CSV table of C-alpha atoms in Angstrom, one decimal:
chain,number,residue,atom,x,y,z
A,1,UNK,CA,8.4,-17.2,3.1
A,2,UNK,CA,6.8,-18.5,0.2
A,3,UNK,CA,8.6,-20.5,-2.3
A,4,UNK,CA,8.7,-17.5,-5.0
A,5,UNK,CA,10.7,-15.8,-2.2
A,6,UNK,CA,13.1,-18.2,-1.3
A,7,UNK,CA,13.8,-18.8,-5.3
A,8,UNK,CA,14.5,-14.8,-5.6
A,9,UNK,CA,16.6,-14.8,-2.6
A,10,UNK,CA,18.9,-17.2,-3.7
A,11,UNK,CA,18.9,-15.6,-7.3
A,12,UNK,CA,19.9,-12.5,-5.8
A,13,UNK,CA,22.9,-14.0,-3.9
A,14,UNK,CA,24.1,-15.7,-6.9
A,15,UNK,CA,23.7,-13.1,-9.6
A,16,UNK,CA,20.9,-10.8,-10.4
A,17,UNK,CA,21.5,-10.7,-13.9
A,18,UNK,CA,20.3,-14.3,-14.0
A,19,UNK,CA,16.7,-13.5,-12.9
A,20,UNK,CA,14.6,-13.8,-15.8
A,21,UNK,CA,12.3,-10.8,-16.1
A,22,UNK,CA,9.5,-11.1,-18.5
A,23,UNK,CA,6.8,-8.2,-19.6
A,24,UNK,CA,3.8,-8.6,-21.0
A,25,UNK,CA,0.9,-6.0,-21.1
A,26,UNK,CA,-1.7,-6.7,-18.4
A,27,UNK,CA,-3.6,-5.6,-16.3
A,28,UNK,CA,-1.8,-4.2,-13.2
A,29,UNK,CA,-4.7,-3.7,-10.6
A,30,UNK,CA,-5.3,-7.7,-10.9
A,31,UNK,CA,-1.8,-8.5,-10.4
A,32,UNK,CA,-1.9,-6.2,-7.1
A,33,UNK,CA,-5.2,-8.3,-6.5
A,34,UNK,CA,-4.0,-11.1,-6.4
A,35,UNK,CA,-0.4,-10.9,-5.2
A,36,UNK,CA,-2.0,-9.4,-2.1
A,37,UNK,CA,-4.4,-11.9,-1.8
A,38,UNK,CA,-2.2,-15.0,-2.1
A,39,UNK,CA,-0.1,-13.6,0.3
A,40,UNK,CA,-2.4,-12.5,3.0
A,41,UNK,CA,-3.6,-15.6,4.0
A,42,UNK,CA,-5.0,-14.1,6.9
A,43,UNK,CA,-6.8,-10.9,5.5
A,44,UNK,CA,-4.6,-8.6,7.4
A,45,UNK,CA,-3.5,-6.6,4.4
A,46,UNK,CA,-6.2,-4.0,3.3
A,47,UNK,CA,-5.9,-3.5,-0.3
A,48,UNK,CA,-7.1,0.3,-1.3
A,49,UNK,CA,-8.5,2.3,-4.4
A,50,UNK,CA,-6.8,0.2,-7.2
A,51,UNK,CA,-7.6,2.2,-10.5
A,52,UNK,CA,-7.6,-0.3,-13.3
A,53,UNK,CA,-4.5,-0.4,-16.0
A,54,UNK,CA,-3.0,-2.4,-18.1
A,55,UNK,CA,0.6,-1.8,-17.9
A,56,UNK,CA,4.0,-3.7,-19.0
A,57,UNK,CA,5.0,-5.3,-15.9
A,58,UNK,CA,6.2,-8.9,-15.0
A,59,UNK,CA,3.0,-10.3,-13.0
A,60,UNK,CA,5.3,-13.0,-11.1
A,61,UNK,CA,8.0,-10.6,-10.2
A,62,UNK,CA,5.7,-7.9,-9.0
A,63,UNK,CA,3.9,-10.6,-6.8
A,64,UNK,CA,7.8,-11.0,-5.8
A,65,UNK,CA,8.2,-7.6,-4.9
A,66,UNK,CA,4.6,-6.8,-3.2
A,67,UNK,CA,5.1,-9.9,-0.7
A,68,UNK,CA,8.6,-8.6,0.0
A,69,UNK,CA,7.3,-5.2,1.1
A,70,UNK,CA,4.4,-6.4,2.9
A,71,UNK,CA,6.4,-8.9,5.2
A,72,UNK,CA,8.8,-5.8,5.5
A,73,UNK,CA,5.7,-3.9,6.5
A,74,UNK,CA,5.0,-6.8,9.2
A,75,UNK,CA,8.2,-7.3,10.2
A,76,UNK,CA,9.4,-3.4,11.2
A,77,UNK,CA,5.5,-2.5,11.8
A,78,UNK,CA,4.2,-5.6,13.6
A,79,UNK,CA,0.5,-5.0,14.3
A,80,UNK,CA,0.1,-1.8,12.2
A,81,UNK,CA,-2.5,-2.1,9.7
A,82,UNK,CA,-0.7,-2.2,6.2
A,83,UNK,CA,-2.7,-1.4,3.3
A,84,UNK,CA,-1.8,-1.5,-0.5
A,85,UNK,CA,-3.5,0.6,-3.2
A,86,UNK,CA,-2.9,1.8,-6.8
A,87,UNK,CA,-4.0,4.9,-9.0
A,88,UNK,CA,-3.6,5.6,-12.5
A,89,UNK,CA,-1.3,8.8,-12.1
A,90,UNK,CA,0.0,11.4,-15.0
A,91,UNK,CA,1.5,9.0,-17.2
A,92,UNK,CA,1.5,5.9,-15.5
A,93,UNK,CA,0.5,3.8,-12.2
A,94,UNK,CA,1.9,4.0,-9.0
A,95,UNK,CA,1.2,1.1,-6.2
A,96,UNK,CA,1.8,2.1,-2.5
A,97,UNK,CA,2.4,-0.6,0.4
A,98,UNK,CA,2.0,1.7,3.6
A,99,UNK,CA,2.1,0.4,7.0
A,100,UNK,CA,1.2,2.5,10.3
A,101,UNK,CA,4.2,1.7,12.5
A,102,UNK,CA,7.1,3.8,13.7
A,103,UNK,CA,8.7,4.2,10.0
A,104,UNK,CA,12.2,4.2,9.4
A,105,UNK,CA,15.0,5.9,10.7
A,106,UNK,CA,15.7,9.1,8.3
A,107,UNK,CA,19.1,8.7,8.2
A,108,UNK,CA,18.7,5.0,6.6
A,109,UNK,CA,16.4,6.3,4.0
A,110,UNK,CA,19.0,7.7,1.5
A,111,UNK,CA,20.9,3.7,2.3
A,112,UNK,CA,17.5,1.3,2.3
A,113,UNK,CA,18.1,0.0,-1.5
A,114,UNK,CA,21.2,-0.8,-1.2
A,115,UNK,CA,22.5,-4.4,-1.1
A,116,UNK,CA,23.3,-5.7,1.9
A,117,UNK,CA,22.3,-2.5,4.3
A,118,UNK,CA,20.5,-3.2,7.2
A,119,UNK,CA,19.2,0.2,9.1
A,120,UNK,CA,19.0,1.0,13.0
A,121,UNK,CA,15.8,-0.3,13.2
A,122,UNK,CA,16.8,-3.6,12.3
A,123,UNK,CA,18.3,-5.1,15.1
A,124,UNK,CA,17.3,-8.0,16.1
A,125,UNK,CA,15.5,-8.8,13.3
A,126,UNK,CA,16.4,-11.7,10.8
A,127,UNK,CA,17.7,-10.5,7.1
A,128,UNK,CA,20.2,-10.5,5.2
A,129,UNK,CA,19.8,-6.7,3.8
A,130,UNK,CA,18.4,-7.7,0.2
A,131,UNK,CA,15.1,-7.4,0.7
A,132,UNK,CA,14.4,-3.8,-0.8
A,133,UNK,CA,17.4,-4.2,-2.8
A,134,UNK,CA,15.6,-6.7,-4.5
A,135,UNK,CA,12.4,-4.8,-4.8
A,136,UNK,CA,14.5,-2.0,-6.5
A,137,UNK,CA,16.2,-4.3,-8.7
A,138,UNK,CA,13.0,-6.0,-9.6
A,139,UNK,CA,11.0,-3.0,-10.2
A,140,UNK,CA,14.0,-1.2,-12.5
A,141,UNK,CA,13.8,-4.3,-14.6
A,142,UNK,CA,10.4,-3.7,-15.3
A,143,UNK,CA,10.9,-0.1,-16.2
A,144,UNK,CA,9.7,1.2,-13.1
A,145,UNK,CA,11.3,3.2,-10.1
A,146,UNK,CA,10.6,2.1,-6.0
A,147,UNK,CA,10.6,5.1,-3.4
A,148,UNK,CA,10.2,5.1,0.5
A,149,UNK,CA,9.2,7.6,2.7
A,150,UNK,CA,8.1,8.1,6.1
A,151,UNK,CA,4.5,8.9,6.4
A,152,UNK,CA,4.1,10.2,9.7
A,153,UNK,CA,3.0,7.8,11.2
A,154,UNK,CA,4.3,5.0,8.8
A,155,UNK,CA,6.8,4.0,5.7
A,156,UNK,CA,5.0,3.9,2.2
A,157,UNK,CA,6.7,2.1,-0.5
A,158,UNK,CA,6.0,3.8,-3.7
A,159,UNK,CA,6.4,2.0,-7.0
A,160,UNK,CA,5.7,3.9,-10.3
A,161,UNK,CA,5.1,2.0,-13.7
A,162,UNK,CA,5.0,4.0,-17.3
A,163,UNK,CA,2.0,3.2,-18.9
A,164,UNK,CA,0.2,4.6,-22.0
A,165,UNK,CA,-3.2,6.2,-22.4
């Protein structure tokens, strides 16, 4: 895990309402950019449409949160492609992380944000069960909602973000 990671992992087990959240207007479709890229050292990610926005968001943490669901994505999905894209929507921007594997059970769906809850599917696997806690967390802070779903075949992450015209 990269050292932005392991910093928000041991934030979370502490005290969320420590982690420092700052929003600036920018623009949204290069943070996605460029989270992606730094973390996909290997080019395995395929990053999608990406409809450009400026929106209030907090560049490092989003970076936090796209990494998580990526390596979520590889973990649970290992060898399915996993692609990442973003469109302006009605009022505002929504960023999806989908990956091609089995998806999730959907009896863990309702449970998946919460701390500490690991599903079916995870056994086996290392975690703590913070991981899309986290991502919720994060996301909420910056004035934005997270959803999963199972996309037959697949789970997409869904993250929305109000933005203006």
């Amino acid at each position: 895990m990269t050292s932005l990671t392991d910093d928000l992992f041991l934030h979370a087990l502490a005290d969320l309402d420590r982690i420092v959240v700052t929003c600036e207007e920018a623009p949204l479709h290069e943070t996605v950019r460029v989270a992606v890229s730094d973390f996909d050292a290997t080019g395995e990610v395929a990053i999608g449409r990406l409809d450009h926005a400026v929106v209030r968001h907090d560049p490092k943490r989003l970076a936090q949160v796209l990494e998580n669901l990526i390596a979520n994505a590889r973990k649970y999905a290992p060898g399915s492609p996993v692609e990442v894209s973003g469109a302006r929507v009605e009022d505002g921007y929504r960023i999806e992380v989908r990956d091609h594997g089995p998806g999730m059970p959907p009896e863990d769906l309702p449970f998946a944000f919460e701390r500490f809850y690991r599903g079916g599917n995870a056994a086996g696997a290392p975690g703590a069960g913070l991981g899309l806690f986290i991502v919720r967390y994060l996301v909420g802070q910056m004035g934005g909602t997270a959803h999963l779903e199972n996309a037959d075949p697949g789970l997409r992450a869904t993250l929305e973000f109000p933005c203006g015209p």
